[in-house]
Short mmCIF file of C-alpha atoms in Angstrom, two decimals:
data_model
loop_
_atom_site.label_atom_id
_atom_site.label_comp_id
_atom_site.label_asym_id
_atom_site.label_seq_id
_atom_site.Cartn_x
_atom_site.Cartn_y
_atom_site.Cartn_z
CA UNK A 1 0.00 0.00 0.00
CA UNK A 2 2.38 2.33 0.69
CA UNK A 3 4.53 1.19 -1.93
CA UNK A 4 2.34 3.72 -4.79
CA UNK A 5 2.25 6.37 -2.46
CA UNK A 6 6.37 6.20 -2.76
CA UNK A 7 6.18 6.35 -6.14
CA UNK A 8 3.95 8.96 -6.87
CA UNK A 9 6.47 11.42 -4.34
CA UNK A 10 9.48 10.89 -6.72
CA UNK A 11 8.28 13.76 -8.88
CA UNK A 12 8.62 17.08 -9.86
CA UNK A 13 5.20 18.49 -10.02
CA UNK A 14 6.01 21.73 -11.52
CA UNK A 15 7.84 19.67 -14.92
CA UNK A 16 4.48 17.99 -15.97
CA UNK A 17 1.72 19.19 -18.06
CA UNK A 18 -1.86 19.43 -16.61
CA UNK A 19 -2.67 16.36 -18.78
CA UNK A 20 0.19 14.44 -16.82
CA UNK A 21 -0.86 16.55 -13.63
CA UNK A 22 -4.60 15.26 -14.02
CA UNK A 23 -3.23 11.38 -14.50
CA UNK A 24 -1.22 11.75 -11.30
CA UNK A 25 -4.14 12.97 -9.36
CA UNK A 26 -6.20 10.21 -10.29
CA UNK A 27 -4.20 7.68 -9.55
CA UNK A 28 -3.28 9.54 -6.19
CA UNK A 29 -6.48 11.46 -4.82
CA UNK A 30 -6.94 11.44 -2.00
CA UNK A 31 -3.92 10.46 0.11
CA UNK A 32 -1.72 12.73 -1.99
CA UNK A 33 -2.40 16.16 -3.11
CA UNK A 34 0.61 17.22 -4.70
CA UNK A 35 -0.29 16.78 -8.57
CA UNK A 36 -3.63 18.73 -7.51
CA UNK A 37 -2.18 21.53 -5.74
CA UNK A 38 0.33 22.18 -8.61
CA UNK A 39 -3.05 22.30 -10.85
CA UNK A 40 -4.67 24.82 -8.25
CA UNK A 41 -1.69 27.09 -8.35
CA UNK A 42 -1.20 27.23 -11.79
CA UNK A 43 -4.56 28.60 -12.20
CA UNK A 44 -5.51 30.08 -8.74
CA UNK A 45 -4.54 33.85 -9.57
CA UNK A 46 -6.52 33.92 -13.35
CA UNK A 47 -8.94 31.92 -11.95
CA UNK A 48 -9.73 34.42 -8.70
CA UNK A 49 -9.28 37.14 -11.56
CA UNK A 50 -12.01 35.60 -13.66
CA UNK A 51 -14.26 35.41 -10.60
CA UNK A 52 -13.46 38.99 -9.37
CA UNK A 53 -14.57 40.60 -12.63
CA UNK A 54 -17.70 38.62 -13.43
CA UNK A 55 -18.58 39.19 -9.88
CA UNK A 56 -17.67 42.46 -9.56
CA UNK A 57 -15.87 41.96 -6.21
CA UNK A 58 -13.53 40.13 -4.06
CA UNK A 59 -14.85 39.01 -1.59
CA UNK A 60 -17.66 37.29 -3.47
CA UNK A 61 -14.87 36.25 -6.12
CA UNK A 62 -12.93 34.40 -2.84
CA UNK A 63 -15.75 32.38 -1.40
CA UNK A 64 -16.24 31.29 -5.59
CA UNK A 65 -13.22 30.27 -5.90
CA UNK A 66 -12.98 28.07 -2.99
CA UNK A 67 -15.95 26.19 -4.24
CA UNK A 68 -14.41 25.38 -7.32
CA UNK A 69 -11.60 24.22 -6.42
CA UNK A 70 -13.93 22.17 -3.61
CA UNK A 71 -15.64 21.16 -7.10
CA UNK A 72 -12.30 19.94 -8.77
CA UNK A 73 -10.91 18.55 -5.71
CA UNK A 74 -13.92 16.48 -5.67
CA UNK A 75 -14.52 15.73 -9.14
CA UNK A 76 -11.30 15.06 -10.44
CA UNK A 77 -11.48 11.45 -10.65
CA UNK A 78 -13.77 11.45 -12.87
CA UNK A 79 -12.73 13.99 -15.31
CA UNK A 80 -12.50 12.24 -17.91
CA UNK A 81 -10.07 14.26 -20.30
CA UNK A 82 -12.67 14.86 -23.17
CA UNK A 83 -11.64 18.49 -23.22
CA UNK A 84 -8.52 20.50 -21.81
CA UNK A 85 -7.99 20.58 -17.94
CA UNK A 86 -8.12 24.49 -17.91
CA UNK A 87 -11.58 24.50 -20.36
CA UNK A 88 -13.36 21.96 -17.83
CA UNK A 89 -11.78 24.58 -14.98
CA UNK A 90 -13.59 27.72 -16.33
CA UNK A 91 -16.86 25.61 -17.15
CA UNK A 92 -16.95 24.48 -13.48
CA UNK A 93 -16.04 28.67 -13.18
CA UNK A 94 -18.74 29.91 -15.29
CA UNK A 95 -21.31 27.61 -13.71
CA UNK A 96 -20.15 28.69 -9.99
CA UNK A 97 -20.00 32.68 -10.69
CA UNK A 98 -23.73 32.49 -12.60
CA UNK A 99 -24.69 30.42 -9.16
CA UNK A 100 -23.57 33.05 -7.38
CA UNK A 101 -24.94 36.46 -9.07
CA UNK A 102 -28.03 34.45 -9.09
CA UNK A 103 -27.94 34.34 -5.28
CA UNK A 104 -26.46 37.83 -4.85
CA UNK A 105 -29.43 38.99 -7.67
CA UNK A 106 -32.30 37.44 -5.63
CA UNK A 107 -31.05 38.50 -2.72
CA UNK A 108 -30.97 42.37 -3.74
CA UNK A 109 -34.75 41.93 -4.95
CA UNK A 110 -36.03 40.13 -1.36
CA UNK A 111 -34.27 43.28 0.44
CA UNK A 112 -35.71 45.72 -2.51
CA UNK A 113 -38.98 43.95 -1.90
CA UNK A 114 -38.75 44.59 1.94
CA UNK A 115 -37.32 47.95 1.43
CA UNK A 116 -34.36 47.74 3.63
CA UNK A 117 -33.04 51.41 2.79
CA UNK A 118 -29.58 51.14 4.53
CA UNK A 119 -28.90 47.93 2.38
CA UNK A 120 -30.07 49.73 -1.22
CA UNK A 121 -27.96 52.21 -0.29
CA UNK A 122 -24.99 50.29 0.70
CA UNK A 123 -25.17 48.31 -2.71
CA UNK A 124 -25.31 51.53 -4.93
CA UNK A 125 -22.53 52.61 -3.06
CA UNK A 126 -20.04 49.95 -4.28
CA UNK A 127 -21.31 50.30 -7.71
CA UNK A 128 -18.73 53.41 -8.37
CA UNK A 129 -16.08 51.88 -6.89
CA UNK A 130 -16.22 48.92 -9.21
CA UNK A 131 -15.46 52.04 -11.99
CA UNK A 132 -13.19 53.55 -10.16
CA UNK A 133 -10.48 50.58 -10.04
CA UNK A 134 -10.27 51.26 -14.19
CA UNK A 135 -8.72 49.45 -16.19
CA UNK A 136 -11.12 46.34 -17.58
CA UNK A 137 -13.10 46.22 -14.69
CA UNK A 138 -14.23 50.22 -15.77
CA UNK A 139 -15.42 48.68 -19.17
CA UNK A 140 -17.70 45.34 -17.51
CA UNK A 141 -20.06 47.19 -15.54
CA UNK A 142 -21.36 48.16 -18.46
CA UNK A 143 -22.15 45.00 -20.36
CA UNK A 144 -24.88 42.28 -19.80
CA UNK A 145 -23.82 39.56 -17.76
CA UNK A 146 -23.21 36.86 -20.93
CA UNK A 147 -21.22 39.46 -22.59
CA UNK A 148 -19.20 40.42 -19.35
CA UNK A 149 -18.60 36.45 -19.12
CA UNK A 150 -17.35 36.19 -22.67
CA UNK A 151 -14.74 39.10 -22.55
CA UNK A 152 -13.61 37.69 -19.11
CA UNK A 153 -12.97 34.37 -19.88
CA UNK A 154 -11.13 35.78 -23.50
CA UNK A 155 -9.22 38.47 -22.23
CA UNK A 156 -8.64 37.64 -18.54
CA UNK A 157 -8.60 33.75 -18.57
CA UNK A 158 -7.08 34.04 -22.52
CA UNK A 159 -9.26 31.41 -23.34
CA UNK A 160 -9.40 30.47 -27.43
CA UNK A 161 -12.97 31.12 -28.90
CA UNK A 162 -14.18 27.55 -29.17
CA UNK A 163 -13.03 27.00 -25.56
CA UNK A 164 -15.01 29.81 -24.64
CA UNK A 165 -18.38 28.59 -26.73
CA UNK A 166 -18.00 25.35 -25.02
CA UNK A 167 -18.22 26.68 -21.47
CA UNK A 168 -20.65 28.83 -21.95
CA UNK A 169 -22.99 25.85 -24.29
CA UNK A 170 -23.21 28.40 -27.08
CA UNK A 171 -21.90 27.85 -31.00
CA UNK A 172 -18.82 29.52 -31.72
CA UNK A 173 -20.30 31.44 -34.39
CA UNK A 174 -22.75 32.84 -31.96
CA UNK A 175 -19.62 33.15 -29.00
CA UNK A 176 -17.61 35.33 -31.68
CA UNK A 177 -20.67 37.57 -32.91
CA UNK A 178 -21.43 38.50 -29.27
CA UNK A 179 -17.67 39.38 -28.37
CA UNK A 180 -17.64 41.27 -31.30
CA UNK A 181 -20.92 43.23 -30.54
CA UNK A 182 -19.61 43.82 -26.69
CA UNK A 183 -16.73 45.31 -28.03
CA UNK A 184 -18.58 47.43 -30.46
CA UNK A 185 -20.73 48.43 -28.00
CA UNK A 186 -18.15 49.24 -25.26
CA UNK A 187 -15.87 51.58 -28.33
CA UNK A 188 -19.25 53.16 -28.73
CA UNK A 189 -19.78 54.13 -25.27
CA UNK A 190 -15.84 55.49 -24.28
CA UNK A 191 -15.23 56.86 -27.58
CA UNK A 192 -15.76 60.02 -26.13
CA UNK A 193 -14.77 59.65 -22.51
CA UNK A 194 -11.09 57.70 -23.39
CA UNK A 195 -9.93 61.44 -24.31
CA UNK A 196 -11.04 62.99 -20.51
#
């Protein structure tokens, strides 16, 4: 019994591939962790990234990612290798930020519903701030959820189109028009205000 557990400590994890990375952890889930925790911090920052801007915070973005890496931890075994490691990653992503804006949206309607006036204006008080920080997170604000999802997981996650279309269960035809119009649509609105 312990004679696998040897073998599976004589290597590098940082030299092999996620392919080889997601072979080791089945074989050694879950009395070693080593082959998953090199997976987890190859991806941890883009992945907290990717849940920060769709989410809009951090500390939303944190409790995220600590489900899905709960979620791969868990369901690595049975990953079966049909796609790339990283696309199955941001699908389990995707799923768990749209979970969670759900909650967050429901949430902000029950306390609209009850009118709880020091919470409405607590929440359209972090809504600037968002802006403020510049950079992408300036431009997402201002685009519909899907959209916001798409230029995340191509720009932040750099995630190829077809990738991208497969998270999100869409055509890649359909993936590319909507990046395109998002972008169109953002150029449109800070055409003027790039120059202030």
């Amino acid at each position: 019994m312990n004679k696998p557990q040897s073998l599976s400590l004589r290597y590098d994890p940082r030299q092999l591939t996620d392919e080889e990375l997601v072979e080791r952890s089945h074989e050694e889930l879950f009395h070693v962790t080593r082959a998953y925790e090199e997976l987890m911090r190859r991806y941890q920052r883009t992945l907290f990234n990717v849940c920060a801007r769709y989410l809009g915070n951090d500390r939303d973005a944190d409790d995220v990612c600590q489900e899905v890496m709960l979620k791969v931890l868990y369901g690595l075994k049975n990953f079966e290798g049909k796609s790339k490691f990283k696309t199955w990653l941001y699908s389990i992503t995707y799923n768990e930020c749209i979970t969670q804006y759900r909650k967050e949206r429901r949430k902000r309607r029950l306390l609209d519903a009850l009118s709880l006036d020091p919470v409405e204006e607590a929440s359209e008080e972090k809504a600037p701030k968002v802006e403020e920080r510049g950079g992408l997170d300036r431009w997402l604000v201002h685009v519909n959820p899907i959209d916001r999802e798409i230029l995340v997981l191509r720009f932040v996650a750099e995630l190829e189109f077809q990738e991208i279309a497969d998270i999100m269960h869409m055509g890649l035809s359909a993936t590319k028009m909507r990046y395109k119009r998002a972008l169109d649509r953002l150029r449109e609105k800070f055409s003027g205000t790039t120059e202030s």
